[in-house]
PDB file of C-alpha atoms and ligand atoms in Angstrom:
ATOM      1  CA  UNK A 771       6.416  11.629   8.703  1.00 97.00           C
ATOM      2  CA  UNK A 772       3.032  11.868  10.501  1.00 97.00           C
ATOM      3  CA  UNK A 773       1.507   9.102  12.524  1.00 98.00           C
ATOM      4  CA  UNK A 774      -1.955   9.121  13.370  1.00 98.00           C
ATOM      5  CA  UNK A 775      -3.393   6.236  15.305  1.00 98.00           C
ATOM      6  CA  UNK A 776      -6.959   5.189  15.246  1.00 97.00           C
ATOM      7  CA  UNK A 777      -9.103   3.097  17.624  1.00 97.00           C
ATOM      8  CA  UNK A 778      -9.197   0.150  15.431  1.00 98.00           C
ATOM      9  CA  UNK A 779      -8.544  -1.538  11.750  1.00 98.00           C
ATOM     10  CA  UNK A 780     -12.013  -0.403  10.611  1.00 98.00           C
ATOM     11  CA  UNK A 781     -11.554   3.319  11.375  1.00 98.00           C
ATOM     12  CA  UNK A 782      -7.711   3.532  10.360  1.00 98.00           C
ATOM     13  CA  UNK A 783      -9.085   1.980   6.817  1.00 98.00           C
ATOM     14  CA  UNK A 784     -11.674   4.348   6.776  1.00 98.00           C
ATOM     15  CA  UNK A 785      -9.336   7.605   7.154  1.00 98.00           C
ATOM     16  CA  UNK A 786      -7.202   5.799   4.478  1.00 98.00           C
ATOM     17  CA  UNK A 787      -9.975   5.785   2.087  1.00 98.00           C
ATOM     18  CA  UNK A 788     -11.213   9.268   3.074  1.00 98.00           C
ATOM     19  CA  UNK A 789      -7.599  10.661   2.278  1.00 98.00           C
ATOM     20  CA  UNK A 790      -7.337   8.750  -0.936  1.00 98.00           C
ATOM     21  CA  UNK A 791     -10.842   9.847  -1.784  1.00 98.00           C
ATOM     22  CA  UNK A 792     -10.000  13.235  -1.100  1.00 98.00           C
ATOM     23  CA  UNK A 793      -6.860  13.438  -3.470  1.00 98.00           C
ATOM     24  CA  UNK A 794      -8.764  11.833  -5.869  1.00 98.00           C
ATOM     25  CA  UNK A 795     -11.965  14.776  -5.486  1.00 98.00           C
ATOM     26  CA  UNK A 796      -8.626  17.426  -5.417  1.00 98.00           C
ATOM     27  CA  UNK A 797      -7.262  15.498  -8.831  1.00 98.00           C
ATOM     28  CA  UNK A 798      -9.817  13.599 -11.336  1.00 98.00           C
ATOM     29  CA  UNK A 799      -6.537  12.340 -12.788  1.00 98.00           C
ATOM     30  CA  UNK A 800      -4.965  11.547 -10.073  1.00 98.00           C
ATOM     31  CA  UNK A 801      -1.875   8.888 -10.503  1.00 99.00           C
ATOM     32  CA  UNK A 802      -3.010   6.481  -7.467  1.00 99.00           C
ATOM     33  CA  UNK A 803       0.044   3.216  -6.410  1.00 99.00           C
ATOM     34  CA  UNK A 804      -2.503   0.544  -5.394  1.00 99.00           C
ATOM     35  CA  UNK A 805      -1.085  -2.458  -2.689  1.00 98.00           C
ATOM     36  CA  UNK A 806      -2.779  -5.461  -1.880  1.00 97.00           C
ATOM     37  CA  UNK A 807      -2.832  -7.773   1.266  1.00 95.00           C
ATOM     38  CA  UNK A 808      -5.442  -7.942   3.649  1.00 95.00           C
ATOM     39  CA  UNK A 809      -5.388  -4.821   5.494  1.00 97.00           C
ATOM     40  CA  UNK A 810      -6.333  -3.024   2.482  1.00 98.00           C
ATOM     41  CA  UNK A 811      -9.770  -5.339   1.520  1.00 98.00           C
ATOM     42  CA  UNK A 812     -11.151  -2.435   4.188  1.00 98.00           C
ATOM     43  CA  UNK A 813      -9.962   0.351   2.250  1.00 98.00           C
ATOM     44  CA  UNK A 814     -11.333  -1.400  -1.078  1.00 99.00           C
ATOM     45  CA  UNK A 815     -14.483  -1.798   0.132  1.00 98.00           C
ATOM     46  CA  UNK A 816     -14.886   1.992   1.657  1.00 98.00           C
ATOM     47  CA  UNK A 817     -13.635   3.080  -1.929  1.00 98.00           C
ATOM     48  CA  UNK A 818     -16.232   0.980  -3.679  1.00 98.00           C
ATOM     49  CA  UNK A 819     -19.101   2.887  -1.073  1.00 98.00           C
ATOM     50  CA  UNK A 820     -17.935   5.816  -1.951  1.00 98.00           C
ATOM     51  CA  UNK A 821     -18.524   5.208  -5.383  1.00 98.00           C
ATOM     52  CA  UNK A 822     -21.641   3.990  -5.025  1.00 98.00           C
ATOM     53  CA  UNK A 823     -22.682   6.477  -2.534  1.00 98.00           C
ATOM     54  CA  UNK A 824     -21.498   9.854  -3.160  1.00 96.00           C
ATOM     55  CA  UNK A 825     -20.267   9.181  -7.081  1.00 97.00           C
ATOM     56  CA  UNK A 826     -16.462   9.584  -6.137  1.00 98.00           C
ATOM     57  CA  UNK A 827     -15.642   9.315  -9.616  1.00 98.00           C
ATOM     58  CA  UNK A 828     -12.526   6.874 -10.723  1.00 98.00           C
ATOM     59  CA  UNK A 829     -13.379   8.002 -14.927  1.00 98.00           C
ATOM     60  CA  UNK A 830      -9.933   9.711 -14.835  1.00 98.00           C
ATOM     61  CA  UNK A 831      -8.198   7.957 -12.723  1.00 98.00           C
ATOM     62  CA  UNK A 832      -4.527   5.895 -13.109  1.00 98.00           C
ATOM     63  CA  UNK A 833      -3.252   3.454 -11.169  1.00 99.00           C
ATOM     64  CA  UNK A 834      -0.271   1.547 -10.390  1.00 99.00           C
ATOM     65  CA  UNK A 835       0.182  -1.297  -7.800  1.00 99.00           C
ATOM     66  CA  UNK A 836       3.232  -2.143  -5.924  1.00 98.00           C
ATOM     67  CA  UNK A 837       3.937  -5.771  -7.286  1.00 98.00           C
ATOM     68  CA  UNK A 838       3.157  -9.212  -8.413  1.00 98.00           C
ATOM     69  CA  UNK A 839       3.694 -12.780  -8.104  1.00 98.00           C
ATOM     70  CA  UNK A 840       6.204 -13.791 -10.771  1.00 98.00           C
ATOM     71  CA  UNK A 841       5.065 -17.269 -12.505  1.00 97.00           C
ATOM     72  CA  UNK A 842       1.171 -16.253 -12.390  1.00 96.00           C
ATOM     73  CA  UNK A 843      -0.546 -14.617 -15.011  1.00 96.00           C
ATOM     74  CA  UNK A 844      -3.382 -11.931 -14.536  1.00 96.00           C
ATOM     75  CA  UNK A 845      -6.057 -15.090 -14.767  1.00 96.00           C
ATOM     76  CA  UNK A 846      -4.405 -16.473 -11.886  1.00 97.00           C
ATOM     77  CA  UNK A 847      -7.327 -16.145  -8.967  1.00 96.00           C
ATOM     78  CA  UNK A 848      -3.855 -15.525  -6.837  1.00 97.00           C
ATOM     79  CA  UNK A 849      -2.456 -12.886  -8.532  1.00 98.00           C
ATOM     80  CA  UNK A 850      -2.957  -9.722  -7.764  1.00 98.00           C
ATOM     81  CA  UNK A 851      -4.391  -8.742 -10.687  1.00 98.00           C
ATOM     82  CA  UNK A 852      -7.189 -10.892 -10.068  1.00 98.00           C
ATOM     83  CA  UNK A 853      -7.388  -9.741  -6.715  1.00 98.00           C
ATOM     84  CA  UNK A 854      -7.417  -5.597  -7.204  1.00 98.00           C
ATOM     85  CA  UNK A 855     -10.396  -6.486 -10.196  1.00 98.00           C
ATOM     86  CA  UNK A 856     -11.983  -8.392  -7.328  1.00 98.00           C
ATOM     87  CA  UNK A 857     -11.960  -6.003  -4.698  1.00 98.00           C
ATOM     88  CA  UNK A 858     -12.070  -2.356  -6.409  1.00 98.00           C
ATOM     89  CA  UNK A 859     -11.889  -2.077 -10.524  1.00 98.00           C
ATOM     90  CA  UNK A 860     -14.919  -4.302 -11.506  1.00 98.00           C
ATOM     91  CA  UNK A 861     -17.160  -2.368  -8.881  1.00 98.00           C
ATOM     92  CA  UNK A 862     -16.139   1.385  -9.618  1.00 98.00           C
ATOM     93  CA  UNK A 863     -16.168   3.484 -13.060  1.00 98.00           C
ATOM     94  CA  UNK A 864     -12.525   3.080 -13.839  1.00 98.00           C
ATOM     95  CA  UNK A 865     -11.334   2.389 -17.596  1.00 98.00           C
ATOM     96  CA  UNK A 866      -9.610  -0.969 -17.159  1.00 98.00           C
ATOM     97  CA  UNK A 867      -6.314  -0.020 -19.767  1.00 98.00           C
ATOM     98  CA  UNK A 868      -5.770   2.880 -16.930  1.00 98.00           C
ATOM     99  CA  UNK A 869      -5.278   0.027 -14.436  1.00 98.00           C
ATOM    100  CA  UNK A 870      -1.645  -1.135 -14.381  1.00 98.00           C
ATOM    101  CA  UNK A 871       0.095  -3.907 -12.131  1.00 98.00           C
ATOM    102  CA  UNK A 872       3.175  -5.838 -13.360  1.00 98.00           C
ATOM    103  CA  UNK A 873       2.611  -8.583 -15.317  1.00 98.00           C
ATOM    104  CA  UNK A 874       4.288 -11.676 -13.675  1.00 97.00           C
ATOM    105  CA  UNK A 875       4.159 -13.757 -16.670  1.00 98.00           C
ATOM    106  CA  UNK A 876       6.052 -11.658 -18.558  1.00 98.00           C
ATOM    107  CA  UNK A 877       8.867 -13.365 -20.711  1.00 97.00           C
ATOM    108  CA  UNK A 878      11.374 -11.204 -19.883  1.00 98.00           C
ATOM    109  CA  UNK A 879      11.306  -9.992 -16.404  1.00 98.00           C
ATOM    110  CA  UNK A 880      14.002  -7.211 -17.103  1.00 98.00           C
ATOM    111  CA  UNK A 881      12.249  -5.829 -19.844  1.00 98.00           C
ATOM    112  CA  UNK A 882       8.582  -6.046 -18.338  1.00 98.00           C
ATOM    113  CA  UNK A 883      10.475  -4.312 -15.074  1.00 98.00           C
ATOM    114  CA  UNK A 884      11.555  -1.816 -16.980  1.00 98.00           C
ATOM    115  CA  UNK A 885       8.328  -1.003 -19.077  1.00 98.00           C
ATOM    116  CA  UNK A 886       6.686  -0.711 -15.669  1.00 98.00           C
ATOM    117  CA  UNK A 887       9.519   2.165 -14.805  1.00 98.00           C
ATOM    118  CA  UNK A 888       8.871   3.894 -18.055  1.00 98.00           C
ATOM    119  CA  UNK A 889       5.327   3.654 -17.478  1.00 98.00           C
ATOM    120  CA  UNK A 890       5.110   5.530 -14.151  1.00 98.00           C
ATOM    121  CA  UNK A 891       7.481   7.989 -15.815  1.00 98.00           C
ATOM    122  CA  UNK A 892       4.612   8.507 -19.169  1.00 98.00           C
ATOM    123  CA  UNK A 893       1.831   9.235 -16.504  1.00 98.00           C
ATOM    124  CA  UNK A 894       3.937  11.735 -15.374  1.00 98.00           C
ATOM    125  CA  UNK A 895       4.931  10.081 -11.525  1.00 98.00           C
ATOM    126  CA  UNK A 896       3.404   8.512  -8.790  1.00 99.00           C
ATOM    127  CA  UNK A 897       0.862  10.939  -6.816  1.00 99.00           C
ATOM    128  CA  UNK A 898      -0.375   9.032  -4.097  1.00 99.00           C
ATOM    129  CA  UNK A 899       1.142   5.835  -3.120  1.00 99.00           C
ATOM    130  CA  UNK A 900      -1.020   3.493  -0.523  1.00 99.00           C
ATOM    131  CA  UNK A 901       1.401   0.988   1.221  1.00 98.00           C
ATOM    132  CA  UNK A 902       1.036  -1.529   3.335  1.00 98.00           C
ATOM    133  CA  UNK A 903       3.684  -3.524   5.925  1.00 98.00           C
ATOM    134  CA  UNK A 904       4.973  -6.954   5.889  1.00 95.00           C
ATOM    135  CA  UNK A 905       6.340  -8.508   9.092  1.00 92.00           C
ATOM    136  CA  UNK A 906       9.601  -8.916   7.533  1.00 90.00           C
ATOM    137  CA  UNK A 907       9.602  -4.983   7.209  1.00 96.00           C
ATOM    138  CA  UNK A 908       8.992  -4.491   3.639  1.00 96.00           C
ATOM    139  CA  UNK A 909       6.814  -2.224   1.239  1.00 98.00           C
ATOM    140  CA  UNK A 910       5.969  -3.841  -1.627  1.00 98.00           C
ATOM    141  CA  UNK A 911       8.047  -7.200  -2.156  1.00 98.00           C
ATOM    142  CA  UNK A 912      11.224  -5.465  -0.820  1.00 98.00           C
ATOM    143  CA  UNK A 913      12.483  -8.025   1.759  1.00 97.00           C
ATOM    144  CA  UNK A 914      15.372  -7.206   3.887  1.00 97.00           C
ATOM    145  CA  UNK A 915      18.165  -5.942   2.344  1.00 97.00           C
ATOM    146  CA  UNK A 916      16.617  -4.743  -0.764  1.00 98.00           C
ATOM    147  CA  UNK A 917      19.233  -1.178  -2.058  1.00 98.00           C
ATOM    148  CA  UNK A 918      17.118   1.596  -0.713  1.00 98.00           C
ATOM    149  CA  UNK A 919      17.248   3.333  -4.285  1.00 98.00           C
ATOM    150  CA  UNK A 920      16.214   0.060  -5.813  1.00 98.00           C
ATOM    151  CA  UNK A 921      13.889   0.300  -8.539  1.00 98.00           C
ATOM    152  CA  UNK A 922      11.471  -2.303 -10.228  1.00 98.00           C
ATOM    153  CA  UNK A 923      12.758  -5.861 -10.338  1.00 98.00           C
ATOM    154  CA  UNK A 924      12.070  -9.237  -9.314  1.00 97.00           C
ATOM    155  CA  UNK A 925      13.154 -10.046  -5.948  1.00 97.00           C
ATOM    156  CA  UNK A 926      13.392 -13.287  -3.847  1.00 97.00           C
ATOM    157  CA  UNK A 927      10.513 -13.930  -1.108  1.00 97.00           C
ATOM    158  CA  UNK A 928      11.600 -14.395   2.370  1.00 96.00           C
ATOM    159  CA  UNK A 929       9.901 -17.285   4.511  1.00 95.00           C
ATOM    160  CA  UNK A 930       8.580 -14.819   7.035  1.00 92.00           C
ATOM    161  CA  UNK A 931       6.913 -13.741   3.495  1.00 94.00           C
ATOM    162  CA  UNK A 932       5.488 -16.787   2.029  1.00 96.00           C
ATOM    163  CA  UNK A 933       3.705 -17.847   5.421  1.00 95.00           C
ATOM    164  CA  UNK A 934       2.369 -14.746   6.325  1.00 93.00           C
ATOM    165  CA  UNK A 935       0.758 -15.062   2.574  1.00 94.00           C
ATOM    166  CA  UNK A 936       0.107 -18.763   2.850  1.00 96.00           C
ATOM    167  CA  UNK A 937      -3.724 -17.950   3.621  1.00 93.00           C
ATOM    168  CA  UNK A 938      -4.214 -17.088   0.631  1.00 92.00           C
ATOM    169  CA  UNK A 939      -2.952 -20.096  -0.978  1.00 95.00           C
ATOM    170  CA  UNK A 940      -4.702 -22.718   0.772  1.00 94.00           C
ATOM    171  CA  UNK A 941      -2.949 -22.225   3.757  1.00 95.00           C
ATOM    172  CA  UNK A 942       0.545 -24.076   2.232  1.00 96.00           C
ATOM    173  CA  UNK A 943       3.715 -21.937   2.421  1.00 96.00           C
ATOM    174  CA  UNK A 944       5.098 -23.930  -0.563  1.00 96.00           C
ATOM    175  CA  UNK A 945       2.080 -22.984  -2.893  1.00 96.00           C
ATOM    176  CA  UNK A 946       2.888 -19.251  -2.648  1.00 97.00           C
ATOM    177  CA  UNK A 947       5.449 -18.062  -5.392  1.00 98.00           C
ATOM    178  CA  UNK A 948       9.241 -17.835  -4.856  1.00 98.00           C
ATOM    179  CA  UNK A 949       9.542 -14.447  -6.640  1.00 98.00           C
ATOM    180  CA  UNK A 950       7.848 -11.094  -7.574  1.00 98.00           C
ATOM    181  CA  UNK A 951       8.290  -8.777  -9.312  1.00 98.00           C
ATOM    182  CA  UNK A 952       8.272  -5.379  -7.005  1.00 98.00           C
ATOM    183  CA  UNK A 953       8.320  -1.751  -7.404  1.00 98.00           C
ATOM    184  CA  UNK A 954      11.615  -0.932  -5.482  1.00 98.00           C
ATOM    185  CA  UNK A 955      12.574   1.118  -2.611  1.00 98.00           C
ATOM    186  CA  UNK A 956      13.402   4.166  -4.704  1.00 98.00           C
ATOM    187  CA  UNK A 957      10.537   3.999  -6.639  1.00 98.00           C
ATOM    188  CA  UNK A 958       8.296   4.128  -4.411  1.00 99.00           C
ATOM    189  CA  UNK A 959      10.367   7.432  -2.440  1.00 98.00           C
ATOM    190  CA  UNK A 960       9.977   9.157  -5.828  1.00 98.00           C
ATOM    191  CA  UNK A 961       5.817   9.247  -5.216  1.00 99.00           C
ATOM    192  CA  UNK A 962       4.628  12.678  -4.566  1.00 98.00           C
ATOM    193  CA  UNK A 963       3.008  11.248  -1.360  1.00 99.00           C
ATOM    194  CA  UNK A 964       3.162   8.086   0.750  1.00 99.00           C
ATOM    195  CA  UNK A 965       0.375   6.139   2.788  1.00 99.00           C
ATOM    196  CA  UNK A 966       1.553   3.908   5.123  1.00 99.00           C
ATOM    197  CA  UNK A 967      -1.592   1.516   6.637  1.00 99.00           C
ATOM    198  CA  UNK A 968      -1.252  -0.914   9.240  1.00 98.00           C
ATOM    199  CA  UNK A 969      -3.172  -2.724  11.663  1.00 98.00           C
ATOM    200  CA  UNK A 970      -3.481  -5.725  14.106  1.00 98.00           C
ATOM    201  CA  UNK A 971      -0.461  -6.345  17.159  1.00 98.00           C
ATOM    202  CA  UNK A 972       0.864  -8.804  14.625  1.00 96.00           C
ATOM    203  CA  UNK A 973       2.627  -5.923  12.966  1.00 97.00           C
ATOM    204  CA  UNK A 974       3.394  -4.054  16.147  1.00 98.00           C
ATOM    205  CA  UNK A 975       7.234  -4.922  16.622  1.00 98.00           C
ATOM    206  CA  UNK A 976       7.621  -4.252  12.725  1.00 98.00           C
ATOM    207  CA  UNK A 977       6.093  -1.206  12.752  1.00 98.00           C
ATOM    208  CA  UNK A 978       7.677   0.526  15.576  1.00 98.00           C
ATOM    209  CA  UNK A 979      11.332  -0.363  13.831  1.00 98.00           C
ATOM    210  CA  UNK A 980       9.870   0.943  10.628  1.00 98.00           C
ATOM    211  CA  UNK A 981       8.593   4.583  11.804  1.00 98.00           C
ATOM    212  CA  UNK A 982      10.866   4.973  15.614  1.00 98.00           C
ATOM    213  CA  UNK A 983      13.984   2.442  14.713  1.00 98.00           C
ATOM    214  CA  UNK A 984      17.100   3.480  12.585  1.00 98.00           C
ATOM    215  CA  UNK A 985      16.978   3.845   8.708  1.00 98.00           C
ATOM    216  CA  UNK A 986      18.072   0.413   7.163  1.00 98.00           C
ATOM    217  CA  UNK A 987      18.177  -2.266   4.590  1.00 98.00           C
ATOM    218  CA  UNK A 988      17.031  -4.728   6.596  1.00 98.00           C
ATOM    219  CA  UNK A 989      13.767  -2.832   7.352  1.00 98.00           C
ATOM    220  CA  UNK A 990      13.137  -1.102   4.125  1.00 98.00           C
ATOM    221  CA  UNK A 991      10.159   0.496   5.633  1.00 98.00           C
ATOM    222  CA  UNK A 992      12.388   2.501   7.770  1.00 98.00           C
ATOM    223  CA  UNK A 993      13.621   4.019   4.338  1.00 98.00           C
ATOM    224  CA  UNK A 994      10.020   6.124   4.360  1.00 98.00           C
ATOM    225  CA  UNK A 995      11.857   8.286   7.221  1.00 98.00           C
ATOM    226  CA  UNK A 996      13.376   9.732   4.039  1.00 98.00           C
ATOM    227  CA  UNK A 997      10.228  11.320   2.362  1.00 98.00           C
ATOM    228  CA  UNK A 998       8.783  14.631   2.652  1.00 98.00           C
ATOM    229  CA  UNK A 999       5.198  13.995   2.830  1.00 98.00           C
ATOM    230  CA  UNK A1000       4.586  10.485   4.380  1.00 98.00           C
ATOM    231  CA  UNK A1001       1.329   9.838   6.583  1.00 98.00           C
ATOM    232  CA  UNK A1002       1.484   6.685   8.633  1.00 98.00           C
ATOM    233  CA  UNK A1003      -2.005   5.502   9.569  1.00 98.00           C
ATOM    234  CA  UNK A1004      -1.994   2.875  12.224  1.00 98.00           C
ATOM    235  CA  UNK A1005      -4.912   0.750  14.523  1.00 98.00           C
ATOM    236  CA  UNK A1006      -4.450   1.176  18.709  1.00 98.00           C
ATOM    237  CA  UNK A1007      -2.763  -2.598  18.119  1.00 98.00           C
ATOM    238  CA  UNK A1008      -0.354  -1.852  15.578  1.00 98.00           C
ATOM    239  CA  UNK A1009       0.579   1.237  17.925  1.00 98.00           C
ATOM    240  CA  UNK A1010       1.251  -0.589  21.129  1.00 98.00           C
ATOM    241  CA  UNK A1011       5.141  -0.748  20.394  1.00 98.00           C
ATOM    242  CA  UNK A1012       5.600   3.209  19.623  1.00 98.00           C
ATOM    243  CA  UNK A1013       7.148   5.446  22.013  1.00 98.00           C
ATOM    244  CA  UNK A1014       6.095   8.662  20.542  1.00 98.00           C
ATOM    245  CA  UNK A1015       2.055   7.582  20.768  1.00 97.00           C
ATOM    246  CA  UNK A1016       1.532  10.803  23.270  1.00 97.00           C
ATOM    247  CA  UNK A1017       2.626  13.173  20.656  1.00 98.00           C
ATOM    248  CA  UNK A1018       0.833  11.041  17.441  1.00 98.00           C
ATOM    249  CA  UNK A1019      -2.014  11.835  19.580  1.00 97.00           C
ATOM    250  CA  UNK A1020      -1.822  15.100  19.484  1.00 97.00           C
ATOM    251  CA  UNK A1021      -1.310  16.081  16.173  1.00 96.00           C
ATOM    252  CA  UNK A1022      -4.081  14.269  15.074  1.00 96.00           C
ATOM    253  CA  UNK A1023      -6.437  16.092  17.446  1.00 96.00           C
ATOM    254  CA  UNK A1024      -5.002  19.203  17.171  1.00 97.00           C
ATOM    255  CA  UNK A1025      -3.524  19.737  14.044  1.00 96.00           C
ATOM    256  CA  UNK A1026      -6.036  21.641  11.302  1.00 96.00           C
ATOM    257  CA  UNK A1027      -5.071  19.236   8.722  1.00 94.00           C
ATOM    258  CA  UNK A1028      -7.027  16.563  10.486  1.00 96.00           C
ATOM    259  CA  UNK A1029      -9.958  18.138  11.885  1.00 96.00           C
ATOM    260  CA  UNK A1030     -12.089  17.338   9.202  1.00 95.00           C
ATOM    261  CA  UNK A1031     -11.191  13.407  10.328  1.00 95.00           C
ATOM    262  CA  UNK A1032     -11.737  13.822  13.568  1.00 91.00           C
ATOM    263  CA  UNK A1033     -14.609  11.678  15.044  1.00 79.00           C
TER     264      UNK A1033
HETATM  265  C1  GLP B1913       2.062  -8.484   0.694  1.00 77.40           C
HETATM  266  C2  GLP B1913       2.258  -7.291  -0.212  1.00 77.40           C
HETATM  267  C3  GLP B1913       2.620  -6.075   0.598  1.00 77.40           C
HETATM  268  C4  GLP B1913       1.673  -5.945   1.772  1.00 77.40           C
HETATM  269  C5  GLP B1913       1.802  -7.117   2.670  1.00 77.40           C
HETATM  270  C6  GLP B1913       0.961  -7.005   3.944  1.00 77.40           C
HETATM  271  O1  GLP B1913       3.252  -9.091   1.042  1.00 77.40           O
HETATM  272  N1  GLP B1913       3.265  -7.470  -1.221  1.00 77.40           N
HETATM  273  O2  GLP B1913       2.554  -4.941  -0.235  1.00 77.40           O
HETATM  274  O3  GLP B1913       1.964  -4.787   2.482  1.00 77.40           O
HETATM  275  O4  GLP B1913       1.361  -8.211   1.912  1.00 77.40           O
HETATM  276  O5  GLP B1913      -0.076  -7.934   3.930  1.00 77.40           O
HETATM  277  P1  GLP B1913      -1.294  -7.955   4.917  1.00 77.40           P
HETATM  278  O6  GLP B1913      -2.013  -6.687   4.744  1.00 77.40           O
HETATM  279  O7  GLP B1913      -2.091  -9.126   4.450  1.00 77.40           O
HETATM  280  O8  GLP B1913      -0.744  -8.117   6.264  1.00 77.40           O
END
């Protein structure tokens, strides 16, 4: 695991996109794991300059987000569907059918979990998963105690959950869905990569259990201690709980890998 912390939300989101961007520049068909939530309407919109900038080019490109709201369909201006067309497929060149998130309304839940598996699998595996951090610890929908060699299912929302996401529905903890349907823990381990993104001292606490704390179910962040080839990519308030920020530091302005990011 690398950490690399940035002055603030708008430059972490920034090296975010310029990573994704250059995997995608490395790999026209690149097989991209999408996550929504607000710290990643930055890296949307740096994607969607990009585009419309320099031409980074999305014609061959895959995708696969984390998870869903179970009960809405993509119509739904709350699912998240609606929300990655909103924020990055309707302004970039990407062929919609290559676009995949779980479909909530599904019928069967089992079976539209299991398509999703088999789907990853067809594209030939995740290469780049982008991943964001809840303040009950989890990646995707995986709330605490989630197996960490789960794999796609629906899973129960905690309340730390549904209020952090209340915002988005009107500001009413009850209005946001019991269940989702979530990539699980072992699913996402099996991408190629892993990006980690999180900002604002609201996630501090979380985060420093997640990358510093011990590997557990009840944080199933920690569980991306496991993976080979995990960059963490974290704001100055986000960092304030870390112990290792002196060596973070370090790498990140010494380490070849990263001068090209260095500003
Ligand atoms: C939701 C998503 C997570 C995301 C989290 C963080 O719960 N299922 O994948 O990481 O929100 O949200 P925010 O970025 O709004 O803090």
């Amino acid at each position: 695991m690398e950490v690399i912390i940035r002055p603030d939300a708008e430059r972490a989101a920034t090296l975010a996109a310029r990573l994704i961007a250059a995997r995608l520049r490395a790999k026209p068909d690149l097989v991209l794991g999408l996550a929504t939530g607000r710290t990643m309407e930055r890296v949307y919109a740096r994607l969607v300059e990009m585009h419309r900038a320099n031409g980074l080019d999305f014609a061959r490109c895959r995708t696969f987000n984390l998870d869903e709201y179970i009960g809405l369909s993509g119509d739904d201006e709350h699912s998240f569907r609606h929300t990655m067309n909103r924020l990055l497929f309707d302004h970039v060149n990407i062929e919609r059918a290559n676009t995949h998130v779980p479909d909530g309304a599904a019928a069967d839940l089992k079976v539209e979990a299991a398509r999703y598996e088999a789907l990853i699998g067809v594209a030939g595996g995740i290469d780049l998963q982008l991943l964001g951090l809840g303040e009950a610890g989890h990646i995707g929908f995986n709330e605490p105690l989630s197996a960490l060699m789960s794999r796609t299912r629906d899973k129960a929302l905690t309340p730390t959950t549904r209020r952090q996401n209340a915002a988005m529905f009107g500001g009413d903890p009850e209005r946001v869905p019991r269940r989702a349907l979530t990539m699980g823990v072992g699913t996402i381990l099996d991408a190629r990569e892993l990006l980690l993104l999180v900002t604002g001292p609201a996630k501090a606490a979380i985060l420093a259990k997640s990358v510093e704390g011990p590997i557990t179910a009840m944080v199933s962040a920690s569980a991306l201690q496991l993976h080979p080839n995990c960059k963490v990519i974290v704001d100055q308030d986000a960092a304030r709980d870390l112990q290792g920020r002196e060596y973070y530091d370090w790498i990140f302005q010494n380490e070849p890998e990263w001068a090209e990011y260095r500003d």
